[in-house]
Short mmCIF file of C-alpha atoms and ligand atoms in Angstrom, two decimals:
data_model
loop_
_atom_site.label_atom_id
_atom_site.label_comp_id
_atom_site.label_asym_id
_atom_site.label_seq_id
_atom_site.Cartn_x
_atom_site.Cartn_y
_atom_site.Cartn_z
CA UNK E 1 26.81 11.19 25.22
CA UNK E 2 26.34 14.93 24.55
CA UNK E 3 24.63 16.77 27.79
CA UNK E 4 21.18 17.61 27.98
CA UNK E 5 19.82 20.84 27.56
CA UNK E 6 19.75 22.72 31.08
CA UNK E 7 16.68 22.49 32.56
CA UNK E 8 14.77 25.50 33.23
CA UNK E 9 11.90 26.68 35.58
CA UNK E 10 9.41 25.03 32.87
CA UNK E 11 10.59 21.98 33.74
CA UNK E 12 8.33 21.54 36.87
CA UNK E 13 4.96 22.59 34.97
CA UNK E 14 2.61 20.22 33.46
CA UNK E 15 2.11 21.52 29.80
CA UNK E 16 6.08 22.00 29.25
CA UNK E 17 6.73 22.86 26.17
CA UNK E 18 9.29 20.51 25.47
CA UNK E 19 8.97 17.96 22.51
CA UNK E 20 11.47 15.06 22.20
CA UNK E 21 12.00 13.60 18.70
CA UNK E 22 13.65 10.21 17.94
CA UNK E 23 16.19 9.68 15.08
CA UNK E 24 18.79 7.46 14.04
CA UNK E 25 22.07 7.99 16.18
CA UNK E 26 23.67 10.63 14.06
CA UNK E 27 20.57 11.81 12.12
CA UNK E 28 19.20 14.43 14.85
CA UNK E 29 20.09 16.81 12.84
CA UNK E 30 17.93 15.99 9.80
CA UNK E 31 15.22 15.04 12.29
CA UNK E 32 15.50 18.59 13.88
CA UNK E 33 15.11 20.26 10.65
CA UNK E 34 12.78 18.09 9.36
CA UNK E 35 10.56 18.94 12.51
CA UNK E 36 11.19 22.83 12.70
CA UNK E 37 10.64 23.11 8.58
CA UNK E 38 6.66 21.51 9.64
CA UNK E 39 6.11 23.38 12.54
CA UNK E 40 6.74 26.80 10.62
CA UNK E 41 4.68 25.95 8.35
CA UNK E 42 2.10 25.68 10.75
CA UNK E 43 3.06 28.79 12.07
CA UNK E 44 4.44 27.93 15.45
CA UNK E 45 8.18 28.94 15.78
CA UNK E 46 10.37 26.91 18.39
CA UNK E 47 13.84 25.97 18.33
CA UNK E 48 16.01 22.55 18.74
CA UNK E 49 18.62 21.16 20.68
CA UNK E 50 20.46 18.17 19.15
CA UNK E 51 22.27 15.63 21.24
CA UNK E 52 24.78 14.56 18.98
CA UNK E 53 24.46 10.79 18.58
CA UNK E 54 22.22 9.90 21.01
CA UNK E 55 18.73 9.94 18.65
CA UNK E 56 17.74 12.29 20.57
CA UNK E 57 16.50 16.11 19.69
CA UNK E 58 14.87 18.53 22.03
CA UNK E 59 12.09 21.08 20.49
CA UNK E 60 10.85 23.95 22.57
CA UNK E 61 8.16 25.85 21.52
CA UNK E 62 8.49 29.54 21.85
CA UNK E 63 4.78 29.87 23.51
CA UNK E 64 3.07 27.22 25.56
CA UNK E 65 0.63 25.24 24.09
CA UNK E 66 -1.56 22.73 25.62
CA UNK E 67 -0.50 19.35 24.85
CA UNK E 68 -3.92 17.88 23.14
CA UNK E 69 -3.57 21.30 20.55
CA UNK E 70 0.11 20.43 19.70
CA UNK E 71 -0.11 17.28 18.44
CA UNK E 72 -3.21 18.00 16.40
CA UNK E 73 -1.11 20.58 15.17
CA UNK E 74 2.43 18.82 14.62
CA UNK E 75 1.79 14.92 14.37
CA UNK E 76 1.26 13.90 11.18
CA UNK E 77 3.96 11.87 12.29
CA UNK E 78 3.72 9.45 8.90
CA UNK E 79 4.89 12.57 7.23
CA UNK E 80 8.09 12.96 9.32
CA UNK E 81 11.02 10.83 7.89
CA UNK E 82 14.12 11.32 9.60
CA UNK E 83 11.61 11.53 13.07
CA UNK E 84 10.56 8.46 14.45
CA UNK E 85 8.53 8.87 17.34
CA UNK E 86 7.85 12.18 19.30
CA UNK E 87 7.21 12.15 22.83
CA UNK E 88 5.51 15.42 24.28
CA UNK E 89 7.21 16.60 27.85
CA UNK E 90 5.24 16.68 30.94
CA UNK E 91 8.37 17.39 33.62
CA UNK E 92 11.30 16.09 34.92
CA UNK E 93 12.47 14.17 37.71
CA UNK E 94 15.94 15.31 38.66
CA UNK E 95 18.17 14.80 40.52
CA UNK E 96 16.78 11.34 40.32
CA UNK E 97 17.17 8.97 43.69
CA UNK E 98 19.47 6.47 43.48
CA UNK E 99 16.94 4.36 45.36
CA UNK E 100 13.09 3.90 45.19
CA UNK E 101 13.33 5.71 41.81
CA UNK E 102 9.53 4.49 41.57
CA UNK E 103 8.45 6.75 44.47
CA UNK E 104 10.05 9.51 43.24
CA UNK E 105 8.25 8.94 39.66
CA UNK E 106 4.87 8.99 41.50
CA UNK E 107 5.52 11.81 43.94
CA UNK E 108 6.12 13.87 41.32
CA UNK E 109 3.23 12.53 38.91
CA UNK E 110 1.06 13.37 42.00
CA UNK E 111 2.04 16.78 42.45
CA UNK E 112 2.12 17.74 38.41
CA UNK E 113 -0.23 15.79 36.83
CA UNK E 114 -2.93 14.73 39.04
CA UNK E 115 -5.63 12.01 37.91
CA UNK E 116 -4.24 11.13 35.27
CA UNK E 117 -4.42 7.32 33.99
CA UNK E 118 -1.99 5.99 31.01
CA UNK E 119 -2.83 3.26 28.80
CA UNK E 120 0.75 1.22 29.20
CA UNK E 121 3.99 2.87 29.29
CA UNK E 122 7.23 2.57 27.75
CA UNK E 123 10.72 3.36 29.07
CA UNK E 124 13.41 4.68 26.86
CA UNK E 125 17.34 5.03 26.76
CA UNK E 126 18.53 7.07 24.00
CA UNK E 127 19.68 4.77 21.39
CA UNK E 128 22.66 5.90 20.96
CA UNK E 129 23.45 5.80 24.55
CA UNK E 130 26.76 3.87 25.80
CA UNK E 131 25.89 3.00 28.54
CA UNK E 132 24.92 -0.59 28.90
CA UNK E 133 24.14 -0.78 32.48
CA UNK E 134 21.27 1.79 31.73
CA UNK E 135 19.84 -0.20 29.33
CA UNK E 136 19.86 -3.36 31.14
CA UNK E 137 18.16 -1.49 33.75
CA UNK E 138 15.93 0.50 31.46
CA UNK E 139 14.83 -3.54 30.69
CA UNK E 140 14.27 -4.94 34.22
CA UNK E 141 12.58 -1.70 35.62
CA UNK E 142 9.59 -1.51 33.00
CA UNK E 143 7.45 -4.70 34.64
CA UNK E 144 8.00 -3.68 38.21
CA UNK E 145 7.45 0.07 37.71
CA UNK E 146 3.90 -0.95 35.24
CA UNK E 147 2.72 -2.73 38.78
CA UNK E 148 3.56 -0.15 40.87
CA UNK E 149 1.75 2.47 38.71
CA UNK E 150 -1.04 -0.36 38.48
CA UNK E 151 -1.19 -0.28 42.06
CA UNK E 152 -1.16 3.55 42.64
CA UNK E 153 -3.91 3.86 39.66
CA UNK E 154 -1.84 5.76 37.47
CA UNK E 155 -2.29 2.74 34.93
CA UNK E 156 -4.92 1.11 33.35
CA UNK E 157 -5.56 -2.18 34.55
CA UNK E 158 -5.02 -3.64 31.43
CA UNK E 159 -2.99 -2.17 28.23
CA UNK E 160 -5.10 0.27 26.46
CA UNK E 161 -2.88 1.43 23.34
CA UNK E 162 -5.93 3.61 22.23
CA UNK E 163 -5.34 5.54 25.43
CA UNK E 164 -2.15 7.93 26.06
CA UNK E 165 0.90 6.39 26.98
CA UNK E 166 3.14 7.67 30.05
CA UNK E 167 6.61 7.85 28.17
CA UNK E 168 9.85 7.99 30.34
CA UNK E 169 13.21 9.14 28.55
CA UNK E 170 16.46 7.99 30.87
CA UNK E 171 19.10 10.00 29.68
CA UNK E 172 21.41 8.34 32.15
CA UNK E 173 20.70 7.74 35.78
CA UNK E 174 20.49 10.77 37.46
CA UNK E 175 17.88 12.39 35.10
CA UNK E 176 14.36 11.01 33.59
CA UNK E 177 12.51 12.95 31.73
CA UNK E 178 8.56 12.06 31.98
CA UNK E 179 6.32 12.60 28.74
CA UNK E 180 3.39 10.66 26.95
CA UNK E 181 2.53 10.42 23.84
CA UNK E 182 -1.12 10.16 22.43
CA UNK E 183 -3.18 7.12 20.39
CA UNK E 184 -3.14 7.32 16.76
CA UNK E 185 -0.09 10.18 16.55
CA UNK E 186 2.83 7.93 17.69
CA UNK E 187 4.91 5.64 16.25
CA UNK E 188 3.88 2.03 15.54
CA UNK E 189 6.79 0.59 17.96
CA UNK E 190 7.64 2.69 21.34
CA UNK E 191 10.65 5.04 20.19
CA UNK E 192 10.14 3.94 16.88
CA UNK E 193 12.20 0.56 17.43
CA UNK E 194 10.77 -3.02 17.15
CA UNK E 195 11.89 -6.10 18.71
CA UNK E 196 11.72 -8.36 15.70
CA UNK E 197 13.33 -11.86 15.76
CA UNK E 198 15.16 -12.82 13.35
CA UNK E 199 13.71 -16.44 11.73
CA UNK E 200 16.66 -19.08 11.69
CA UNK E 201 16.61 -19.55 8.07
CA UNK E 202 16.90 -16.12 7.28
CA UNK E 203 19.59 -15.54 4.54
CA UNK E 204 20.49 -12.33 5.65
CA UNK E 205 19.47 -9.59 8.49
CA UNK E 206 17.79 -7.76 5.80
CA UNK E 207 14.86 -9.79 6.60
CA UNK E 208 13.89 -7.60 9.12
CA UNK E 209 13.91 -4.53 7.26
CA UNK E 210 11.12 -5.41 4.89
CA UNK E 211 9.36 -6.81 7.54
CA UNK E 212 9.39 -3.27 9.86
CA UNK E 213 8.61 -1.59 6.47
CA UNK E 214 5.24 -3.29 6.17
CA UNK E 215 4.38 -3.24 10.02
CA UNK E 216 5.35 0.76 10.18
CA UNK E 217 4.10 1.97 6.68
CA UNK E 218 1.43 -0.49 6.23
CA UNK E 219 -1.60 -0.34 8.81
CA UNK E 220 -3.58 -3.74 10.06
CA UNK E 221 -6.28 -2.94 7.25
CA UNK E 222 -3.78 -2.33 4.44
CA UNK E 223 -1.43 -4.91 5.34
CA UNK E 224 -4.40 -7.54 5.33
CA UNK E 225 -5.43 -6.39 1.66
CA UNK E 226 -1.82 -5.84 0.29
CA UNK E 227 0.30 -9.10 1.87
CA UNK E 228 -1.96 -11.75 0.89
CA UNK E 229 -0.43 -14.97 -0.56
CA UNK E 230 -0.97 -16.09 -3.88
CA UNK E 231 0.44 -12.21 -4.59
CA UNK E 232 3.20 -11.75 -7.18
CA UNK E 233 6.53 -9.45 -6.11
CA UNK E 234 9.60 -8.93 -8.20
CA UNK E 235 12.92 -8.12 -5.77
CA UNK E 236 15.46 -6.39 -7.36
CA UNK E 237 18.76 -6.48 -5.86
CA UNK E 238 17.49 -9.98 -4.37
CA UNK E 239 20.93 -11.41 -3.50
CA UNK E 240 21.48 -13.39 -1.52
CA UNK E 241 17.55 -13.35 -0.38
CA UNK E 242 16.41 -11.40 2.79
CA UNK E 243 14.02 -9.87 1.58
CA UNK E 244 12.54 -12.44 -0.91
CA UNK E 245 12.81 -14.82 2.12
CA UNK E 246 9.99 -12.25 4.23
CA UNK E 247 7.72 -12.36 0.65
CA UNK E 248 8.16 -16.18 0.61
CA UNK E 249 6.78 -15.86 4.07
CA UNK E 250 3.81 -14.06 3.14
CA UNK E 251 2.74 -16.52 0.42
CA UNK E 252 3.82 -14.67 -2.36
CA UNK E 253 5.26 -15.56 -5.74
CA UNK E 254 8.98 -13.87 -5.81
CA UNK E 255 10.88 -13.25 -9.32
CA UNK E 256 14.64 -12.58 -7.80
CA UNK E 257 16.70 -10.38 -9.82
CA UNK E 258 20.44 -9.96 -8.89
CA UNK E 259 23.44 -11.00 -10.49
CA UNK E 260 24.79 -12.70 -7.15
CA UNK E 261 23.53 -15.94 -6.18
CA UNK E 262 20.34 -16.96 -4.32
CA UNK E 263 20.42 -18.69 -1.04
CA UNK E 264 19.80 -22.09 -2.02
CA UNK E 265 17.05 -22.96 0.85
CA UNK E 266 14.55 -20.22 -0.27
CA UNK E 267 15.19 -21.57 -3.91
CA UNK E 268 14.10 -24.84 -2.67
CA UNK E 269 10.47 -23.40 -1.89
CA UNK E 270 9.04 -23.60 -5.35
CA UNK E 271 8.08 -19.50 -4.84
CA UNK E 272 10.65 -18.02 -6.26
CA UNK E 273 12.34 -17.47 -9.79
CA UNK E 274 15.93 -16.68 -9.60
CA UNK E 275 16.79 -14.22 -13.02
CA UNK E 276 20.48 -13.05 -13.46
CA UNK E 277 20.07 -9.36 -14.76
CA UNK E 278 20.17 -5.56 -14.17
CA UNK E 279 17.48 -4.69 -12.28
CA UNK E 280 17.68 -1.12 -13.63
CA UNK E 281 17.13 -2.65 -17.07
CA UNK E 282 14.99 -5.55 -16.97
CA UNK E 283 11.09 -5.10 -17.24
CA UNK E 284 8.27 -8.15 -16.40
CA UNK E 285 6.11 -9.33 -19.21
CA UNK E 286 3.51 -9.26 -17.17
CA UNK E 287 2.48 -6.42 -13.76
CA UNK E 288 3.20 -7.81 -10.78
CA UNK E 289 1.74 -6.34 -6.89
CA UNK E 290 4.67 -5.09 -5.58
CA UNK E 291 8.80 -4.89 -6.82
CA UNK E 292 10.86 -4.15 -4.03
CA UNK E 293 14.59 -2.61 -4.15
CA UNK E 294 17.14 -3.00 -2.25
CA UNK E 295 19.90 -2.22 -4.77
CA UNK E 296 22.53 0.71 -3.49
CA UNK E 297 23.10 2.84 -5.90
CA UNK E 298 22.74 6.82 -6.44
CA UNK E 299 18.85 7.83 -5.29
CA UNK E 300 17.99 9.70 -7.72
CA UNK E 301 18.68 6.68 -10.24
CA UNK E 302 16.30 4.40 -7.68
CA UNK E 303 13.54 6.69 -7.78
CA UNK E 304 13.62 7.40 -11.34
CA UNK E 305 13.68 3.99 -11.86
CA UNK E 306 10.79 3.31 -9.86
CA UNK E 307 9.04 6.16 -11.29
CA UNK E 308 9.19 4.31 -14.94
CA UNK E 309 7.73 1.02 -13.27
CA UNK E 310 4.34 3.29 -12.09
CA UNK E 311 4.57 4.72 -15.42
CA UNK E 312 4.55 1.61 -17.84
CA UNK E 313 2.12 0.15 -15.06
CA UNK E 314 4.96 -2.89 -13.97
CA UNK E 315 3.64 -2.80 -10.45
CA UNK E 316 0.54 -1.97 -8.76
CA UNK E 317 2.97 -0.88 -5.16
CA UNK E 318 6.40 -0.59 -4.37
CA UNK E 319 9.10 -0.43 -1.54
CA UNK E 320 12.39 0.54 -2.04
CA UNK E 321 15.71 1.79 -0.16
CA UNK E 322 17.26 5.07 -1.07
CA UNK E 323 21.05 5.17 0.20
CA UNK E 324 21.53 8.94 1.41
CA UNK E 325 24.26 10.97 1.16
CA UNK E 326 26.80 11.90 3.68
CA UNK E 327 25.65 15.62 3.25
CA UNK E 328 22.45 16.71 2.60
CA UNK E 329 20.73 13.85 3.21
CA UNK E 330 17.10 15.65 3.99
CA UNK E 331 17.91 17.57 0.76
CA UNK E 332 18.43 14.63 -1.35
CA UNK E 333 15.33 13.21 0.24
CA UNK E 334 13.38 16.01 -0.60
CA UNK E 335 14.47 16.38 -4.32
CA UNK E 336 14.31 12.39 -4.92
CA UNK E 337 10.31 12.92 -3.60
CA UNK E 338 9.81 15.57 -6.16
CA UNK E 339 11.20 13.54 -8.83
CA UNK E 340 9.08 10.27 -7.76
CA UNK E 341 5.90 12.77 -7.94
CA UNK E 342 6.87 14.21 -11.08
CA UNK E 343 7.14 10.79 -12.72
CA UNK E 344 3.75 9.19 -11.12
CA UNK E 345 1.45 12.31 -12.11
CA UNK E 346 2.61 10.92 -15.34
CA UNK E 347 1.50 7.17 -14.13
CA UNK E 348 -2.52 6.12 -14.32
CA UNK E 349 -3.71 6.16 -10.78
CA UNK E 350 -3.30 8.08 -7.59
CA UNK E 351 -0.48 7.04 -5.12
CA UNK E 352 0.58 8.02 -1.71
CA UNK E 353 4.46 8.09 -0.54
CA UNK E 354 5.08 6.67 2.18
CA UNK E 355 9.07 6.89 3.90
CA UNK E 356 10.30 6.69 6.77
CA UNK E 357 14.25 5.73 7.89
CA UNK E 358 13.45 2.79 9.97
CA UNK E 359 15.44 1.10 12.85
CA UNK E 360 16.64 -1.59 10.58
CA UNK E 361 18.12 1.35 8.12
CA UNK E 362 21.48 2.42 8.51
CA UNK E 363 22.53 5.07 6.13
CA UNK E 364 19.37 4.62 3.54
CA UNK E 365 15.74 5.52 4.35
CA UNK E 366 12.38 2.84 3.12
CA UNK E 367 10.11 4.45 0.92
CA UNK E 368 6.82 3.11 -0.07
CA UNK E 369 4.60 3.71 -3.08
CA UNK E 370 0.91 2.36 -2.92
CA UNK E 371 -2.46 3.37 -4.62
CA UNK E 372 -3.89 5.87 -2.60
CA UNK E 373 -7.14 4.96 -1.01
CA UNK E 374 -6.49 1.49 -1.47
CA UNK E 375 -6.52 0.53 2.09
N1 SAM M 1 17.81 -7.37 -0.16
C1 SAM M 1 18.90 -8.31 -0.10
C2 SAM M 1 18.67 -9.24 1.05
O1 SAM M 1 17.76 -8.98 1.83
O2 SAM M 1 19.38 -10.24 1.17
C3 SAM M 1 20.23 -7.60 0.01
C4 SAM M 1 20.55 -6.78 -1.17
S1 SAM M 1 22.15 -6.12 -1.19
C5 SAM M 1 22.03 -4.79 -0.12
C6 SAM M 1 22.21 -5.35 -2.73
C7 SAM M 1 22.21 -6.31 -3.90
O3 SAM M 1 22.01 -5.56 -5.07
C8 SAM M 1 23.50 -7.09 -4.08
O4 SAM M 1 23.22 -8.47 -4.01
C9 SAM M 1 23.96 -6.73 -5.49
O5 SAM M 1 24.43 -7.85 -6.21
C10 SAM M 1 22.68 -6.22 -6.11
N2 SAM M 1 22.85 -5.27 -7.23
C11 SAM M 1 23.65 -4.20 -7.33
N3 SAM M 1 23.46 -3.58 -8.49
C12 SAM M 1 22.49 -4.30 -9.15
C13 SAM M 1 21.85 -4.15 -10.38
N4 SAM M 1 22.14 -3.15 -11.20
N5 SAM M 1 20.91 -5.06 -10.72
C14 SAM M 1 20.58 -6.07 -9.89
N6 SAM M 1 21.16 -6.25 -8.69
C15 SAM M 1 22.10 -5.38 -8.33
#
């Protein structure tokens, strides 16, 4: 793992200006750009530090800023793609003990940060960290430490995820960096990374994907109007089911189109019509609610092919996977979303975009299309 950025005198202050982002391992530096590109915009110039495959960027703003004032300012965090969660830095404890790493946590939260109570907190390792001892122990600390902050009154009694949450980065075992992160401008899953199971009878990991699509993009009110059964979805690029499998789930009526075959269980439910063709060619005689894509192929083909579907008013939403680039990935993001607008200012209706590169994505970022307002 690359080293952290030195610490400096800030480090022992309460409003640090430190902001950690979380990427994909190997994507910090689209996630840095991404970040510093928003915040100029806004006006408020800062610099990164990316730890090369750990998912892990450091932001420093050039002026201090109280916390509450920054993330009004910064967190749109739905607009970030390449950023998954962004925790805000209150101090560090380092060097950190090698025993009754607790008491050292609370000693310092006394002296820095006063009074404060957290909601729940989360503990992180950086995901691309090798180091599997830290993780395991990342795993078996969270429950004791919760109690002991329970007990010292540093945590609400019970979890409050409308409250801020005390967020702890363990780079490795000598450092932890202490941060929170505030209701309503974080991520839906701590770090941006869900523990999803995968069901048995899933045909293929891809399952999950579509799944942490509609939990992240979606919220509860939108996902109870949009994933309703008795809905109609066409999945191109179907084969050999994943993601029909998670519609299936939901109740919906799936038309499947992919040359490749269909796993035969999911065939068995009666939901789903299996239709050998080119998803880039064939159209629905009738609209559908949603056509999903997870067919890899160039992005700009994808989007452009989505783009005709709004147009000719095939679907009423959409999600879809856009393979990046080795290079200039946030580029080719960026142009693909100007072609998508282009083509649904030309479509009846209103829509929001909605992407993000979610845990389940390796190369490709999720995008969603939906009606805006339609919550
Ligand atoms: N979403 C699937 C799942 O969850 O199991 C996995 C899809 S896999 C990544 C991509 C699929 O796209 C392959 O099955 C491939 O046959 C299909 N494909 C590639 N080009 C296609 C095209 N032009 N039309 C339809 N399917 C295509």
């Amino acid at each position: 793992m690359a080293s952290l950025p030195a610490v400096s005198a800030k480090s022992s202050k309460l409003a640090a200006t430190g902001v950690w982002l979380f990427s994909r391992p190997g994507f910090e530096s689209e996630a840095g750009r991404e970040w510093l590109d928003q915040a100029r915009t806004l006006g408020i110039q800062g610099s990164v530090e990316l730890l090369a495959d750990t998912g892990l960027v450091c932001w420093e703003a050039s002026a201090r800023v109280p916390v509450e004032t920054r993330a009004e300012q910064y967190l749109p965090i739905d607009s970030l793609v390449f950023v998954r969660d962004v925790v805000f830095e209150l101090g560090r404890v380092e060097p950190l003990p090698k025993q009754d790493r607790v008491g050292a946590l609370i000693t310092a939260l006394d002296a820095r940060i006063p009074e404060r109570k957290w909601g729940e907190v989360a503990v992180h390792v950086p995901e691309g960290s090798p180091d599997a001892d830290l993780t395991a122990f990342a795993r078996k600390w969270t429950a004791p430490l919760a109690a002991a902050l329970r007990r010292h009154g540093r945590l609400k009694e019970k979890r409050d995820r409308g409250a801020r949450r005390l967020d702890l980065i363990l780079p490795d075992f000598e450092r932890l960096i202490v941060g929170e992160t505030l209701p309503g401008q974080r991520a839906a899953f701590p770090g941006g990374r869900p523990r999803l199971r995968l069901p048995g009878s899933a045909p293929s990991r891809s399952t999950l994907k579509l799944e942490e699509a509609f939990l992240t993009l979606l919220n509860d009110k939108e996902r109870g109007r949009w994933l309703t059964p008795g809905m109609t979805a066409v999945d191109l690029g179907a084969s050999p089911g994943g993601w029909t499998f998670h519609l299936v789930g939901r109740g919906m009526l799936v038309t499947a189109v992919d040359n490749g075959p269909m796993n035969a269980a999911l065939m068995n439910s009666g939901q789903v019509d299996h239709v050998r063709s080119d998803g880039f060619v064939w159209v629905p005689e009738r609209p559908c609610d949603w056509m999903v894509c997870d067919i890899v192929d160039k992005p700009r083909r994808t989007v452009d092919m989505v783009g005709r579907w709004f147009q000719h008013g095939y679907c009423r939403a959409s999600v879809f996977n856009l393979k990046l680039p080795m290079k200039k990935r946030l580029e080719e993001w960026r142009l693909c979303r100007q072609r998508l607008e282009e083509a649904l200012a030309g479509a009846a209706g209103s829509f929001d975009i909605r992407a993000k590169q979610l845990y389940h994505d390796r190369e490709e970022i999720t995008v969603m299309v939906l009606p805006r307002g339609a919550g």
